[in-house]
Short mmCIF file of N, CA and C in Angstrom, two decimals:
data_model
loop_
_atom_site.label_atom_id
_atom_site.label_comp_id
_atom_site.label_asym_id
_atom_site.label_seq_id
_atom_site.Cartn_x
_atom_site.Cartn_y
_atom_site.Cartn_z
N UNK Z 1 -1.13 3.56 14.94
CA UNK Z 1 -2.53 3.77 14.72
C UNK Z 1 -3.17 3.91 15.95
N UNK Z 2 -4.00 4.61 16.38
CA UNK Z 2 -5.10 4.78 17.55
C UNK Z 2 -6.42 4.57 17.03
N UNK Z 3 -7.11 4.60 18.22
CA UNK Z 3 -8.67 4.41 18.11
C UNK Z 3 -9.14 5.90 17.51
N UNK Z 4 -10.26 5.78 16.84
CA UNK Z 4 -10.83 7.00 16.31
C UNK Z 4 -12.06 7.31 17.37
N UNK Z 5 -11.94 8.06 18.41
CA UNK Z 5 -13.12 8.64 19.19
C UNK Z 5 -12.54 9.96 19.67
N UNK Z 6 -13.43 10.34 20.73
CA UNK Z 6 -13.01 12.02 21.20
C UNK Z 6 -11.82 11.63 21.79
N UNK Z 7 -10.99 12.79 21.50
CA UNK Z 7 -9.70 13.39 21.97
C UNK Z 7 -8.69 12.27 21.71
N UNK Z 8 -8.57 11.41 20.72
CA UNK Z 8 -7.50 10.63 20.24
C UNK Z 8 -7.04 10.85 18.76
N UNK Z 9 -5.92 11.04 18.56
CA UNK Z 9 -5.29 11.24 17.16
C UNK Z 9 -4.78 10.02 16.87
N UNK Z 10 -4.90 9.92 15.37
CA UNK Z 10 -4.31 8.85 14.69
C UNK Z 10 -3.34 9.37 13.94
N UNK Z 11 -1.96 8.83 14.19
CA UNK Z 11 -0.66 9.09 13.28
C UNK Z 11 -0.15 8.15 12.53
N UNK Z 12 0.04 8.40 11.06
CA UNK Z 12 0.57 7.61 10.21
C UNK Z 12 2.03 8.21 9.91
N UNK Z 13 2.91 8.84 10.72
CA UNK Z 13 4.21 9.47 10.42
C UNK Z 13 5.05 8.15 9.88
N UNK Z 14 5.23 7.15 10.41
CA UNK Z 14 6.13 6.25 9.96
C UNK Z 14 5.97 5.70 8.65
N UNK Z 15 4.69 5.80 8.00
CA UNK Z 15 4.58 5.49 6.68
C UNK Z 15 4.26 6.65 5.77
N UNK Z 16 3.83 7.69 5.95
CA UNK Z 16 3.53 8.60 4.87
C UNK Z 16 3.80 10.00 5.39
N UNK Z 17 4.17 10.29 6.92
CA UNK Z 17 4.09 11.69 7.26
C UNK Z 17 2.95 12.29 7.43
N UNK Z 18 1.67 11.52 7.42
CA UNK Z 18 0.28 12.02 7.67
C UNK Z 18 0.12 11.98 9.05
N UNK Z 19 -0.45 13.12 9.44
CA UNK Z 19 -1.17 13.09 10.82
C UNK Z 19 -2.74 13.45 10.69
N UNK Z 20 -3.39 12.59 11.26
CA UNK Z 20 -5.09 12.73 11.18
C UNK Z 20 -5.36 12.82 12.67
N UNK Z 21 -6.31 13.82 12.99
CA UNK Z 21 -6.71 14.28 13.98
C UNK Z 21 -8.19 14.44 13.95
N UNK Z 22 -8.97 13.72 15.04
CA UNK Z 22 -10.35 13.77 15.14
C UNK Z 22 -10.72 14.99 15.84
N UNK Z 23 -11.55 15.82 15.55
CA UNK Z 23 -12.30 16.87 16.00
C UNK Z 23 -13.71 16.47 16.45
N UNK Z 24 -13.93 16.13 17.80
CA UNK Z 24 -15.17 15.41 18.43
C UNK Z 24 -16.31 16.49 18.38
N UNK Z 25 -15.90 17.89 18.33
CA UNK Z 25 -16.87 19.01 18.42
C UNK Z 25 -17.46 18.90 17.02
N UNK Z 26 -16.81 19.05 16.08
CA UNK Z 26 -17.49 19.28 14.58
C UNK Z 26 -17.40 17.89 13.94
N UNK Z 27 -17.08 16.90 14.67
CA UNK Z 27 -17.01 15.41 14.10
C UNK Z 27 -16.55 15.52 12.63
N UNK Z 28 -15.03 15.99 12.40
CA UNK Z 28 -14.47 15.95 11.52
C UNK Z 28 -12.86 15.61 11.61
N UNK Z 29 -12.25 14.95 10.45
CA UNK Z 29 -11.00 14.75 10.62
C UNK Z 29 -10.10 15.83 10.06
N UNK Z 30 -9.12 15.96 10.59
CA UNK Z 30 -8.01 17.06 10.00
C UNK Z 30 -6.76 16.22 9.60
N UNK Z 31 -6.59 16.38 8.28
CA UNK Z 31 -5.43 15.93 7.68
C UNK Z 31 -4.39 16.85 7.68
N UNK Z 32 -3.03 16.37 8.18
CA UNK Z 32 -1.85 17.34 8.08
C UNK Z 32 -0.66 16.68 7.34
N UNK Z 33 0.09 17.29 6.50
CA UNK Z 33 1.30 17.07 5.82
C UNK Z 33 1.05 15.79 4.91
N UNK Z 34 2.22 15.28 4.34
CA UNK Z 34 2.03 14.07 3.60
C UNK Z 34 1.71 14.06 2.08
N UNK Z 35 0.89 15.25 1.48
CA UNK Z 35 0.45 15.24 0.36
C UNK Z 35 1.23 16.41 -0.67
N UNK Z 36 1.44 15.93 -1.79
CA UNK Z 36 2.37 17.11 -2.72
C UNK Z 36 1.13 17.30 -3.72
N UNK Z 37 0.17 16.45 -3.77
CA UNK Z 37 -0.88 16.59 -4.82
C UNK Z 37 -2.30 16.88 -4.36
N UNK Z 38 -3.08 17.92 -4.32
CA UNK Z 38 -4.13 18.14 -3.63
C UNK Z 38 -5.16 17.21 -4.21
N UNK Z 39 -5.11 16.35 -5.22
CA UNK Z 39 -6.16 15.59 -5.52
C UNK Z 39 -6.08 14.24 -4.89
N UNK Z 40 -4.84 14.11 -4.12
CA UNK Z 40 -4.72 12.88 -3.20
C UNK Z 40 -5.79 13.04 -2.04
N UNK Z 41 -6.33 11.72 -1.90
CA UNK Z 41 -7.28 11.83 -0.45
C UNK Z 41 -7.01 10.48 -0.04
N UNK Z 42 -6.52 10.54 1.51
CA UNK Z 42 -6.56 9.51 2.13
C UNK Z 42 -7.65 8.74 2.70
N UNK Z 43 -8.40 9.54 3.42
CA UNK Z 43 -9.60 9.30 4.07
C UNK Z 43 -10.41 10.49 4.25
N UNK Z 44 -11.69 10.24 3.90
CA UNK Z 44 -12.82 11.22 4.16
C UNK Z 44 -13.88 10.76 5.02
N UNK Z 45 -14.56 11.55 5.35
CA UNK Z 45 -15.82 11.47 6.32
C UNK Z 45 -17.18 12.02 5.90
N UNK Z 46 -17.76 11.20 5.77
CA UNK Z 46 -19.28 11.47 5.20
C UNK Z 46 -20.50 10.59 5.77
N UNK Z 47 -21.48 11.10 6.37
CA UNK Z 47 -22.68 10.34 7.08
C UNK Z 47 -21.94 9.34 7.92
N UNK Z 48 -20.92 9.81 8.93
CA UNK Z 48 -20.70 8.92 9.94
C UNK Z 48 -19.96 7.58 9.25
N UNK Z 49 -19.54 7.71 8.13
CA UNK Z 49 -18.69 6.45 7.62
C UNK Z 49 -17.19 7.02 6.94
N UNK Z 50 -16.45 6.09 6.96
CA UNK Z 50 -15.09 6.57 6.44
C UNK Z 50 -14.68 5.72 5.04
N UNK Z 51 -14.15 6.51 4.10
CA UNK Z 51 -13.77 5.76 3.11
C UNK Z 51 -12.22 5.75 2.77
N UNK Z 52 -11.69 4.56 2.43
CA UNK Z 52 -10.21 4.56 2.66
C UNK Z 52 -9.98 4.12 1.07
N UNK Z 53 -8.88 5.03 0.38
CA UNK Z 53 -8.30 4.79 -1.00
C UNK Z 53 -7.29 3.44 -0.74
N UNK Z 54 -7.81 2.30 -1.52
CA UNK Z 54 -6.86 1.42 -1.26
C UNK Z 54 -6.08 0.95 -2.51
N UNK Z 55 -6.35 1.68 -3.70
CA UNK Z 55 -5.84 1.18 -4.86
C UNK Z 55 -5.23 2.37 -5.53
N UNK Z 56 -4.54 2.18 -6.65
CA UNK Z 56 -3.87 3.50 -7.36
C UNK Z 56 -4.84 3.98 -8.13
N UNK Z 57 -6.01 3.35 -8.61
CA UNK Z 57 -7.00 3.97 -9.47
C UNK Z 57 -8.12 4.47 -8.64
N UNK Z 58 -8.83 5.52 -9.51
CA UNK Z 58 -10.08 5.80 -9.00
C UNK Z 58 -11.02 4.83 -8.50
N UNK Z 59 -12.14 5.01 -7.31
CA UNK Z 59 -12.77 3.89 -7.11
C UNK Z 59 -12.35 2.71 -6.61
N UNK Z 60 -11.02 2.67 -6.00
CA UNK Z 60 -10.24 1.54 -5.51
C UNK Z 60 -10.44 1.76 -4.27
N UNK Z 61 -11.61 1.98 -3.54
CA UNK Z 61 -11.59 2.27 -2.10
C UNK Z 61 -12.55 1.24 -1.38
N UNK Z 62 -12.45 1.41 -0.04
CA UNK Z 62 -13.26 0.58 0.77
C UNK Z 62 -13.94 1.44 1.95
N UNK Z 63 -15.21 1.32 2.21
CA UNK Z 63 -16.25 2.23 3.19
C UNK Z 63 -16.18 1.28 4.57
N UNK Z 64 -16.21 2.13 5.57
CA UNK Z 64 -16.30 1.65 6.84
C UNK Z 64 -17.43 2.45 7.64
N UNK Z 65 -18.26 2.02 7.99
CA UNK Z 65 -19.24 2.80 9.15
C UNK Z 65 -19.25 2.09 10.37
N UNK Z 66 -19.03 2.96 11.45
CA UNK Z 66 -19.27 2.16 12.69
C UNK Z 66 -20.30 2.88 13.26
N UNK Z 67 -21.22 2.02 13.56
CA UNK Z 67 -22.56 2.39 14.24
C UNK Z 67 -22.25 3.05 15.56
N UNK Z 68 -23.19 3.56 16.34
CA UNK Z 68 -23.14 4.46 17.62
C UNK Z 68 -23.28 3.56 18.58
N UNK Z 69 -21.93 3.50 19.26
CA UNK Z 69 -21.73 2.52 20.41
C UNK Z 69 -21.65 3.23 21.69
N UNK Z 70 -22.15 4.43 21.83
CA UNK Z 70 -22.27 5.01 23.18
C UNK Z 70 -23.20 4.22 23.92
N UNK Z 71 -22.92 4.47 25.36
CA UNK Z 71 -23.83 3.61 26.19
C UNK Z 71 -25.44 4.08 25.86
N UNK Z 72 -25.52 5.56 25.79
CA UNK Z 72 -26.86 5.82 25.57
C UNK Z 72 -27.67 5.21 24.24
N UNK Z 73 -26.78 5.15 23.05
CA UNK Z 73 -27.20 4.73 21.92
C UNK Z 73 -27.60 3.13 22.15
N UNK Z 74 -26.87 2.41 23.08
CA UNK Z 74 -27.09 1.01 23.19
C UNK Z 74 -28.30 0.77 24.38
N UNK Z 75 -28.35 1.82 25.06
CA UNK Z 75 -29.49 1.63 26.11
C UNK Z 75 -29.18 1.23 27.39
N UNK Z 76 -27.79 1.16 27.52
CA UNK Z 76 -27.50 0.78 28.93
C UNK Z 76 -26.98 1.91 29.76
N UNK Z 77 -27.03 3.19 29.47
CA UNK Z 77 -26.67 4.39 30.20
C UNK Z 77 -27.53 4.37 31.36
N UNK Z 78 -28.66 4.07 31.43
CA UNK Z 78 -29.90 4.16 32.67
C UNK Z 78 -30.18 3.13 33.06
N UNK Z 79 -29.37 2.00 33.21
CA UNK Z 79 -29.83 0.88 33.73
C UNK Z 79 -29.75 0.85 35.32
N UNK Z 80 -30.89 0.56 35.92
CA UNK Z 80 -30.88 0.52 37.41
C UNK Z 80 -31.73 -0.74 37.74
N UNK Z 81 -30.96 -1.18 38.80
CA UNK Z 81 -31.48 -2.67 39.12
C UNK Z 81 -32.04 -2.67 40.72
N UNK Z 82 -33.43 -2.61 40.90
CA UNK Z 82 -33.95 -2.43 42.11
C UNK Z 82 -34.65 -3.61 42.57
N UNK Z 83 -35.25 -4.49 41.55
CA UNK Z 83 -35.81 -5.54 41.88
C UNK Z 83 -35.60 -6.79 40.55
N UNK Z 84 -36.08 -7.99 40.96
CA UNK Z 84 -35.94 -9.02 39.97
C UNK Z 84 -36.48 -8.60 38.56
N UNK Z 85 -37.49 -7.86 38.30
CA UNK Z 85 -38.05 -7.67 37.12
C UNK Z 85 -37.13 -6.46 36.33
N UNK Z 86 -36.45 -5.68 37.12
CA UNK Z 86 -35.65 -4.54 36.59
C UNK Z 86 -34.20 -5.35 36.31
N UNK Z 87 -33.87 -6.40 37.21
CA UNK Z 87 -32.77 -7.21 36.69
C UNK Z 87 -32.87 -7.88 35.48
N UNK Z 88 -33.90 -8.60 35.37
CA UNK Z 88 -34.44 -9.32 33.95
C UNK Z 88 -34.40 -8.25 32.87
N UNK Z 89 -35.03 -7.09 32.98
CA UNK Z 89 -34.92 -6.10 32.16
C UNK Z 89 -33.47 -5.77 31.75
N UNK Z 90 -32.65 -5.52 32.56
CA UNK Z 90 -31.37 -4.92 32.38
C UNK Z 90 -30.57 -6.10 31.72
N UNK Z 91 -30.93 -7.57 32.26
CA UNK Z 91 -30.00 -8.35 31.33
C UNK Z 91 -30.55 -8.38 29.92
N UNK Z 92 -31.63 -8.34 29.72
CA UNK Z 92 -32.10 -8.37 28.21
C UNK Z 92 -31.39 -7.27 27.55
N UNK Z 93 -31.49 -6.13 28.19
CA UNK Z 93 -30.94 -4.65 27.45
C UNK Z 93 -29.41 -4.84 27.26
N UNK Z 94 -28.77 -5.62 28.27
CA UNK Z 94 -27.45 -5.83 28.08
C UNK Z 94 -26.95 -6.83 26.88
N UNK Z 95 -27.89 -7.89 26.98
CA UNK Z 95 -27.76 -8.77 25.91
C UNK Z 95 -27.63 -8.32 24.41
N UNK Z 96 -28.84 -7.30 24.23
CA UNK Z 96 -29.01 -6.74 23.12
C UNK Z 96 -27.68 -5.72 22.70
N UNK Z 97 -27.37 -5.09 23.53
CA UNK Z 97 -25.93 -4.20 23.49
C UNK Z 97 -24.75 -4.86 23.07
N UNK Z 98 -24.73 -6.12 23.77
CA UNK Z 98 -23.58 -7.14 23.48
C UNK Z 98 -23.75 -7.50 22.09
N UNK Z 99 -24.76 -7.79 21.59
CA UNK Z 99 -25.14 -8.28 20.30
C UNK Z 99 -24.68 -7.26 19.40
N UNK Z 100 -25.12 -6.16 19.45
CA UNK Z 100 -24.91 -4.84 18.61
C UNK Z 100 -23.50 -4.63 18.55
N UNK Z 101 -22.70 -4.70 19.80
CA UNK Z 101 -21.27 -4.46 19.79
C UNK Z 101 -20.61 -5.60 19.12
N UNK Z 102 -21.01 -6.67 19.23
CA UNK Z 102 -20.32 -8.09 18.44
C UNK Z 102 -20.45 -7.67 17.10
N UNK Z 103 -21.57 -7.29 16.71
CA UNK Z 103 -21.98 -7.14 15.00
C UNK Z 103 -20.95 -6.15 14.61
N UNK Z 104 -20.73 -5.07 15.25
CA UNK Z 104 -19.94 -3.88 14.90
C UNK Z 104 -18.35 -4.48 14.81
N UNK Z 105 -18.19 -5.26 15.96
CA UNK Z 105 -16.76 -5.66 15.95
C UNK Z 105 -16.58 -6.64 14.75
N UNK Z 106 -17.57 -7.39 14.42
CA UNK Z 106 -17.27 -8.55 13.15
C UNK Z 106 -17.23 -7.64 11.88
N UNK Z 107 -17.95 -6.50 11.78
CA UNK Z 107 -17.71 -5.82 10.74
C UNK Z 107 -16.49 -5.19 10.44
N UNK Z 108 -15.96 -4.66 11.82
CA UNK Z 108 -14.53 -4.07 11.61
C UNK Z 108 -13.47 -5.20 11.40
N UNK Z 109 -13.87 -6.22 11.98
CA UNK Z 109 -13.02 -7.57 11.73
C UNK Z 109 -12.80 -7.91 10.09
N UNK Z 110 -14.07 -7.80 9.46
CA UNK Z 110 -14.10 -8.18 8.05
C UNK Z 110 -13.24 -7.11 7.19
N UNK Z 111 -13.25 -5.80 7.78
CA UNK Z 111 -12.87 -4.64 6.97
C UNK Z 111 -11.30 -4.66 7.29
N UNK Z 112 -10.98 -5.15 8.55
CA UNK Z 112 -9.38 -5.31 8.56
C UNK Z 112 -9.08 -6.46 7.85
N UNK Z 113 -9.74 -7.76 7.72
CA UNK Z 113 -9.49 -8.69 6.94
C UNK Z 113 -9.06 -8.31 5.33
N UNK Z 114 -10.16 -7.33 4.83
CA UNK Z 114 -10.13 -6.94 3.52
C UNK Z 114 -8.77 -5.84 3.53
N UNK Z 115 -8.48 -5.05 4.54
CA UNK Z 115 -7.37 -4.22 4.33
C UNK Z 115 -5.97 -5.08 4.31
N UNK Z 116 -5.93 -6.12 5.29
CA UNK Z 116 -4.67 -6.94 5.41
C UNK Z 116 -4.63 -7.73 4.10
N UNK Z 117 -5.61 -8.10 3.35
CA UNK Z 117 -5.57 -8.94 1.99
C UNK Z 117 -5.09 -7.88 1.01
N UNK Z 118 -5.49 -6.56 0.97
CA UNK Z 118 -5.20 -5.67 0.04
C UNK Z 118 -3.82 -5.28 0.23
N UNK Z 119 -3.18 -5.11 1.44
CA UNK Z 119 -1.86 -4.74 1.73
C UNK Z 119 -0.90 -5.87 1.16
N UNK Z 120 -1.52 -7.21 1.49
CA UNK Z 120 -0.72 -8.29 0.90
C UNK Z 120 -0.56 -8.34 -0.59
N UNK Z 121 -1.74 -7.94 -1.19
CA UNK Z 121 -1.82 -8.08 -2.65
C UNK Z 121 -0.93 -6.93 -3.29
N UNK Z 122 -1.08 -5.72 -2.77
CA UNK Z 122 -0.13 -4.70 -3.23
C UNK Z 122 1.35 -5.10 -2.99
N UNK Z 123 1.72 -5.58 -1.86
CA UNK Z 123 2.95 -6.14 -1.79
C UNK Z 123 3.60 -6.98 -2.74
N UNK Z 124 2.74 -7.89 -3.13
CA UNK Z 124 2.97 -8.97 -4.20
C UNK Z 124 3.16 -8.30 -5.39
N UNK Z 125 1.92 -7.31 -5.87
CA UNK Z 125 2.10 -6.60 -6.96
C UNK Z 125 3.51 -5.71 -7.16
N UNK Z 126 3.73 -5.23 -5.99
CA UNK Z 126 5.08 -4.32 -6.10
C UNK Z 126 6.22 -5.11 -6.22
N UNK Z 127 6.49 -6.28 -5.63
CA UNK Z 127 7.30 -7.35 -5.83
C UNK Z 127 7.37 -7.83 -7.39
N UNK Z 128 6.35 -8.22 -7.88
CA UNK Z 128 6.19 -8.74 -9.37
C UNK Z 128 6.88 -7.55 -10.07
N UNK Z 129 6.32 -6.38 -9.83
CA UNK Z 129 6.81 -4.97 -10.77
C UNK Z 129 8.39 -5.08 -10.73
N UNK Z 130 9.07 -5.06 -9.31
CA UNK Z 130 10.40 -5.01 -9.39
C UNK Z 130 11.02 -6.30 -9.99
N UNK Z 131 10.39 -7.64 -10.20
CA UNK Z 131 11.10 -8.53 -10.77
C UNK Z 131 11.25 -8.23 -12.07
N UNK Z 132 9.99 -7.90 -12.66
CA UNK Z 132 9.77 -7.60 -14.06
C UNK Z 132 10.77 -6.61 -14.65
N UNK Z 133 10.84 -5.36 -13.60
CA UNK Z 133 12.11 -4.49 -13.98
C UNK Z 133 13.35 -4.96 -14.13
N UNK Z 134 13.58 -5.81 -13.17
CA UNK Z 134 15.05 -6.39 -13.05
C UNK Z 134 15.33 -7.37 -14.33
N UNK Z 135 14.25 -8.04 -14.94
CA UNK Z 135 14.39 -8.84 -15.82
C UNK Z 135 14.94 -8.06 -17.25
N UNK Z 136 13.65 -6.73 -17.42
CA UNK Z 136 14.16 -5.90 -18.36
C UNK Z 136 15.50 -5.45 -18.30
N UNK Z 137 16.08 -5.07 -17.11
CA UNK Z 137 17.32 -4.48 -17.15
C UNK Z 137 18.33 -5.69 -17.45
N UNK Z 138 18.03 -6.82 -16.88
CA UNK Z 138 18.95 -8.02 -17.30
C UNK Z 138 18.84 -8.14 -18.70
N UNK Z 139 18.03 -8.00 -19.33
CA UNK Z 139 17.98 -8.31 -20.91
C UNK Z 139 18.58 -7.13 -21.76
N UNK Z 140 18.18 -6.00 -21.02
CA UNK Z 140 19.20 -4.78 -21.75
C UNK Z 140 20.70 -5.05 -21.52
N UNK Z 141 20.84 -5.39 -20.40
CA UNK Z 141 22.69 -5.84 -20.14
C UNK Z 141 23.04 -6.91 -21.09
N UNK Z 142 22.15 -8.02 -21.24
CA UNK Z 142 22.66 -8.86 -22.04
C UNK Z 142 22.83 -8.48 -23.50
N UNK Z 143 21.85 -7.68 -23.98
CA UNK Z 143 21.69 -7.19 -25.37
C UNK Z 143 23.15 -6.28 -25.41
N UNK Z 144 23.31 -5.44 -24.51
CA UNK Z 144 24.64 -4.71 -24.59
C UNK Z 144 25.90 -5.60 -24.72
N UNK Z 145 25.93 -6.42 -23.76
CA UNK Z 145 27.11 -7.45 -23.58
C UNK Z 145 27.26 -8.12 -25.23
N UNK Z 146 26.13 -8.53 -25.75
CA UNK Z 146 26.40 -9.35 -27.05
C UNK Z 146 26.81 -8.30 -28.14
N UNK Z 147 26.32 -6.90 -28.01
CA UNK Z 147 26.73 -5.84 -28.74
C UNK Z 147 28.44 -5.39 -28.80
N UNK Z 148 28.78 -5.69 -27.39
CA UNK Z 148 30.18 -5.23 -27.23
C UNK Z 148 31.10 -6.26 -27.62
N UNK Z 149 30.51 -7.63 -27.46
CA UNK Z 149 31.26 -8.81 -27.96
C UNK Z 149 31.36 -8.88 -29.43
N UNK Z 150 30.28 -8.61 -30.23
CA UNK Z 150 30.13 -8.44 -31.60
C UNK Z 150 31.22 -7.46 -31.98
N UNK Z 151 31.29 -6.27 -31.52
CA UNK Z 151 32.07 -5.17 -32.17
C UNK Z 151 33.77 -5.40 -31.56
N UNK Z 152 33.87 -6.22 -30.29
CA UNK Z 152 34.91 -6.56 -30.23
C UNK Z 152 35.78 -7.59 -31.33
N UNK Z 153 35.05 -8.49 -31.67
CA UNK Z 153 35.23 -9.40 -32.58
C UNK Z 153 35.51 -8.85 -33.77
N UNK Z 154 34.73 -8.05 -34.33
CA UNK Z 154 35.15 -7.19 -35.70
C UNK Z 154 36.31 -6.36 -35.64
N UNK Z 155 36.72 -5.94 -34.39
CA UNK Z 155 37.86 -5.08 -34.07
C UNK Z 155 39.35 -5.93 -34.38
N UNK Z 156 39.07 -7.24 -33.61
CA UNK Z 156 40.10 -8.14 -33.80
C UNK Z 156 40.38 -8.64 -35.12
N UNK Z 157 39.26 -8.88 -35.79
CA UNK Z 157 39.20 -9.37 -37.25
C UNK Z 157 39.85 -8.46 -38.00
N UNK Z 158 39.48 -7.14 -37.70
CA UNK Z 158 39.91 -5.95 -38.89
C UNK Z 158 41.46 -5.92 -38.42
N UNK Z 159 42.24 -6.10 -37.32
CA UNK Z 159 43.33 -6.04 -36.84
C UNK Z 159 44.17 -7.14 -37.51
N UNK Z 160 43.66 -8.07 -37.56
CA UNK Z 160 44.13 -9.43 -38.07
C UNK Z 160 44.55 -9.35 -39.64
N UNK Z 161 43.37 -8.68 -40.19
CA UNK Z 161 43.42 -8.43 -41.68
C UNK Z 161 44.42 -7.62 -41.91
N UNK Z 162 44.56 -6.52 -41.21
CA UNK Z 162 45.48 -5.29 -41.39
C UNK Z 162 46.92 -6.10 -41.21
N UNK Z 163 47.23 -6.80 -40.21
CA UNK Z 163 48.38 -7.33 -39.95
C UNK Z 163 49.03 -8.36 -41.06
N UNK Z 164 47.87 -9.10 -41.68
CA UNK Z 164 48.29 -9.97 -42.71
C UNK Z 164 48.59 -9.12 -44.01
N UNK Z 165 47.88 -8.21 -44.23
CA UNK Z 165 48.10 -7.21 -45.50
C UNK Z 165 49.48 -6.69 -45.52
N UNK Z 166 50.21 -6.18 -43.98
CA UNK Z 166 51.33 -5.74 -44.01
C UNK Z 166 52.42 -6.79 -44.01
N UNK Z 167 51.83 -8.00 -43.78
CA UNK Z 167 53.15 -8.96 -44.27
C UNK Z 167 53.45 -9.38 -45.28
N UNK Z 168 52.36 -9.01 -46.28
CA UNK Z 168 52.57 -9.58 -47.41
C UNK Z 168 53.91 -8.86 -48.40
N UNK Z 169 53.97 -7.52 -48.07
CA UNK Z 169 55.35 -6.76 -48.70
C UNK Z 169 56.57 -7.42 -48.30
N UNK Z 170 56.43 -7.76 -46.77
CA UNK Z 170 57.81 -8.26 -46.21
C UNK Z 170 58.06 -9.68 -46.62
N UNK Z 171 57.33 -10.37 -47.14
CA UNK Z 171 57.45 -11.81 -47.68
C UNK Z 171 57.76 -11.75 -49.09
N UNK Z 172 57.42 -10.76 -49.70
CA UNK Z 172 58.12 -10.52 -51.21
C UNK Z 172 59.47 -10.00 -51.08
N UNK Z 173 59.75 -9.30 -50.34
CA UNK Z 173 61.18 -8.79 -49.93
C UNK Z 173 62.24 -9.83 -49.58
N UNK Z 174 61.51 -10.68 -48.76
CA UNK Z 174 62.29 -11.88 -48.24
C UNK Z 174 62.67 -12.82 -49.51
N UNK Z 175 61.72 -13.07 -50.20
CA UNK Z 175 61.95 -13.83 -51.51
C UNK Z 175 62.86 -13.30 -52.25
N UNK Z 176 62.76 -11.92 -52.58
CA UNK Z 176 63.58 -11.18 -53.55
C UNK Z 176 65.25 -11.10 -52.87
N UNK Z 177 65.38 -11.01 -51.61
CA UNK Z 177 66.43 -10.82 -50.99
C UNK Z 177 67.33 -11.99 -50.66
#
């Protein structure tokens, strides 16, 4: 995963075969590959914010908006220090810029924590689903084994009864003979 800004591609090939590229001129994402269903959406861009689908159901998503962090937007692109007053003004401008950047970083950190929590939650859910499926399969196997054992006992009992029925005429012949 790479940073999303000019001339940087973000690739998810290891996970899904999806390549997401950023077109800085048009300010759009381009998604390539990975989708069998046209209704699937991984990420979309609207009003300089991103929305990630994080669950299996609609509306299970999380949004992220990254503020403008360019030097011009932060007001640090034209800092010129020629005297003490300009230096003090520059320090104030840089302090405000640092506060804005720190605020954006904390928002991104909170989003990362939410995504990490979601990943862990989905991992636990998948593990629980696998365990439940295993229990169902085990129960089905136990049911089949019980049915097999019952049928085997019935077969052996039938064979024993047939053997006893065949022995009675021989006993009568022995008594007569």
